[in-house]
Amino acid sequence: EVQLVESGGDLIQPGGSLRLSCAASGFTFSTYDMNWIRQAPGKGLEWISYIGRSGSPIKYADSVKGRSTISRDNARNSLYLQMNGLRDEDTAIYYCVRVSGGGRSDYWGQGSLVTVSS
Amino acid sequence: DIQMTQSPSTLSASVGDRVTITCRASQSINSWLAWYQQRPGKAPNLLIYQASSLESDVPFRFSGSGSGTEFTLTISTLQADDSATYYCQQYFDFPWTFGQGTKVEVK
């Protein structure tokens, strides 16, 4: 069974940093591209970052570019998102998402809540 | 960036009704479009990919059509369990973008 389990969400002060992790199981992690997608409270879905199966290519949404770094460790079956300079508008549930053939996002984790507030 | 616009934003229908949601892209995305269902408090669930391909284990009452800039998601016979918010998403070009969502209420 495919499982994606996010961790690392927390209450963070504006300007702070956070690293989200995603533990993958039930599939060969190294053969899939991965996404981070977020959802602010009561709002819609926002794609924020993509990483290829071997670590490239890497893509970011403008809203997080320059403040965030996506990475992966295929030996540990793990995906990461380092976020710096956090802002109020980064408050959201962050989903780790598997990308399957052609680009469809076929499996989603349960999400990790990041709250940015003083 | 490619803008995705869904209509309607909300709809209310009865069990057994046929429901159609429209998604328009600001430029051609060929068939690189997916539809997701999100129930309250849950992660989204992939329903349709490549505009019209049904994801495994998704009920056959869901179908997708369209190409280029105009797409539709149809629920042929609405069930109570279909009460959720539905999102379209283009994956033709980065940044991948979502529609604003359509909330479906089952009367």
mmCIF file of C-alpha atoms in Angstrom, chain B:
data_model
loop_
_atom_site.group_PDB
_atom_site.id
_atom_site.type_symbol
_atom_site.label_atom_id
_atom_site.label_comp_id
_atom_site.label_asym_id
_atom_site.label_seq_id
_atom_site.Cartn_x
_atom_site.Cartn_y
_atom_site.Cartn_z
ATOM 1 C CA ASP B 1 1.232 31.385 -15.635
ATOM 2 C CA ILE B 2 -1.742 29.387 -16.912
ATOM 3 C CA GLN B 3 -4.963 30.384 -15.133
ATOM 4 C CA MET B 4 -7.614 27.763 -14.493
ATOM 5 C CA THR B 5 -11.197 28.940 -14.000
ATOM 6 C CA GLN B 6 -13.919 26.616 -12.732
ATOM 7 C CA SER B 7 -17.653 27.115 -12.870
ATOM 8 C CA PRO B 8 -19.836 27.084 -10.978
ATOM 9 C CA SER B 9 -18.187 27.823 -7.636
ATOM 10 C CA THR B 10 -20.934 25.963 -5.813
ATOM 11 C CA LEU B 11 -23.795 23.778 -6.858
ATOM 12 C CA SER B 12 -26.584 21.960 -5.095
ATOM 13 C CA ALA B 13 -28.155 18.872 -6.637
ATOM 14 C CA SER B 14 -30.198 15.859 -5.611
ATOM 15 C CA VAL B 15 -29.227 12.227 -5.436
ATOM 16 C CA GLY B 16 -29.558 10.755 -8.918
ATOM 17 C CA ASP B 17 -28.972 14.036 -10.741
ATOM 18 C CA ARG B 18 -26.421 14.486 -13.524
ATOM 19 C CA VAL B 19 -23.846 17.105 -12.555
ATOM 20 C CA THR B 20 -21.358 18.909 -14.778
ATOM 21 C CA ILE B 21 -18.450 21.108 -13.714
ATOM 22 C CA THR B 22 -16.517 23.186 -16.233
ATOM 23 C CA CYS B 23 -12.854 24.147 -16.160
ATOM 24 C CA ARG B 24 -11.304 26.638 -18.579
ATOM 25 C CA ALA B 25 -7.602 27.210 -19.134
ATOM 26 C CA SER B 26 -6.200 30.598 -20.113
ATOM 27 C CA GLN B 27 -4.217 28.913 -22.905
ATOM 28 C CA SER B 28 -4.150 25.512 -24.529
ATOM 29 C CA ILE B 29 -2.989 22.721 -22.246
ATOM 30 C CA ASN B 30 -3.743 19.919 -24.721
ATOM 31 C CA SER B 31 -5.110 17.165 -22.469
ATOM 32 C CA TRP B 32 -2.797 17.702 -19.511
ATOM 33 C CA LEU B 33 -5.611 18.104 -17.007
ATOM 34 C CA ALA B 34 -6.571 16.292 -13.830
ATOM 35 C CA TRP B 35 -9.621 16.398 -11.588
ATOM 36 C CA TYR B 36 -9.525 15.875 -7.821
ATOM 37 C CA GLN B 37 -12.178 15.366 -5.181
ATOM 38 C CA GLN B 38 -11.596 16.675 -1.671
ATOM 39 C CA ARG B 39 -13.888 15.841 1.204
ATOM 40 C CA PRO B 40 -13.788 18.077 4.303
ATOM 41 C CA GLY B 41 -10.732 17.474 6.456
ATOM 42 C CA LYS B 42 -9.210 15.026 3.976
ATOM 43 C CA ALA B 43 -6.466 15.094 1.370
ATOM 44 C CA PRO B 44 -7.509 15.419 -2.276
ATOM 45 C CA ASN B 45 -8.151 12.254 -4.253
ATOM 46 C CA LEU B 46 -7.326 11.900 -7.952
ATOM 47 C CA LEU B 47 -10.393 11.125 -10.069
ATOM 48 C CA ILE B 48 -9.447 11.825 -13.695
ATOM 49 C CA TYR B 49 -6.136 12.389 -15.489
ATOM 50 C CA GLN B 50 -5.215 13.213 -19.082
ATOM 51 C CA ALA B 51 -8.603 14.970 -19.204
ATOM 52 C CA SER B 52 -10.615 11.782 -19.647
ATOM 53 C CA SER B 53 -8.793 8.800 -18.108
ATOM 54 C CA LEU B 54 -10.438 7.372 -15.005
ATOM 55 C CA GLU B 55 -8.060 6.688 -12.135
ATOM 56 C CA SER B 56 -8.078 3.158 -10.690
ATOM 57 C CA ASP B 57 -10.845 2.413 -8.203
ATOM 58 C CA VAL B 58 -12.771 5.588 -9.049
ATOM 59 C CA PRO B 59 -16.476 4.874 -9.669
ATOM 60 C CA PHE B 60 -17.579 4.833 -13.317
ATOM 61 C CA ARG B 61 -20.161 7.560 -12.658
ATOM 62 C CA PHE B 62 -17.264 10.027 -12.868
ATOM 63 C CA SER B 63 -16.088 11.015 -16.342
ATOM 64 C CA GLY B 64 -14.001 13.760 -17.882
ATOM 65 C CA SER B 65 -13.865 15.286 -21.336
ATOM 66 C CA GLY B 66 -12.310 18.145 -23.268
ATOM 67 C CA SER B 67 -9.012 19.284 -24.681
ATOM 68 C CA GLY B 68 -7.256 22.532 -25.421
ATOM 69 C CA THR B 69 -8.826 25.108 -23.126
ATOM 70 C CA GLU B 70 -12.231 23.718 -22.131
ATOM 71 C CA PHE B 71 -12.865 20.697 -19.949
ATOM 72 C CA THR B 72 -15.731 19.129 -18.051
ATOM 73 C CA LEU B 73 -16.144 16.744 -15.147
ATOM 74 C CA THR B 74 -19.446 14.890 -15.142
ATOM 75 C CA ILE B 75 -21.019 12.864 -12.373
ATOM 76 C CA SER B 76 -23.636 10.823 -14.178
ATOM 77 C CA THR B 77 -25.758 9.839 -11.178
ATOM 78 C CA LEU B 78 -25.001 11.882 -8.087
ATOM 79 C CA GLN B 79 -24.624 9.967 -4.838
ATOM 80 C CA ALA B 80 -24.696 11.310 -1.278
ATOM 81 C CA ASP B 81 -21.030 10.345 -0.944
ATOM 82 C CA ASP B 82 -20.128 12.795 -3.739
ATOM 83 C CA SER B 83 -20.584 15.792 -1.473
ATOM 84 C CA ALA B 84 -17.140 17.424 -1.712
ATOM 85 C CA THR B 85 -15.097 20.137 -3.385
ATOM 86 C CA TYR B 86 -13.751 19.358 -6.837
ATOM 87 C CA TYR B 87 -10.616 20.884 -8.331
ATOM 88 C CA CYS B 88 -9.155 20.848 -11.817
ATOM 89 C CA GLN B 89 -5.396 21.151 -12.293
ATOM 90 C CA GLN B 90 -3.193 21.648 -15.330
ATOM 91 C CA TYR B 91 0.170 19.933 -15.541
ATOM 92 C CA PHE B 92 1.063 21.111 -19.036
ATOM 93 C CA ASP B 93 3.546 23.692 -17.832
ATOM 94 C CA PHE B 94 5.110 24.926 -14.594
ATOM 95 C CA PRO B 95 3.861 26.402 -12.382
ATOM 96 C CA TRP B 96 1.184 23.738 -12.212
ATOM 97 C CA THR B 97 -2.056 25.511 -11.365
ATOM 98 C CA PHE B 98 -5.422 24.601 -9.908
ATOM 99 C CA GLY B 99 -8.894 25.938 -10.416
ATOM 100 C CA GLN B 100 -10.489 27.650 -7.438
ATOM 101 C CA GLY B 101 -12.710 24.661 -6.711
ATOM 102 C CA THR B 102 -16.374 23.744 -7.070
ATOM 103 C CA LYS B 103 -18.255 22.810 -3.915
ATOM 104 C CA VAL B 104 -20.935 20.203 -4.586
ATOM 105 C CA GLU B 105 -23.734 19.880 -2.070
ATOM 106 C CA VAL B 106 -26.023 16.895 -2.231
ATOM 107 C CA LYS B 107 -29.538 17.804 -1.148
#
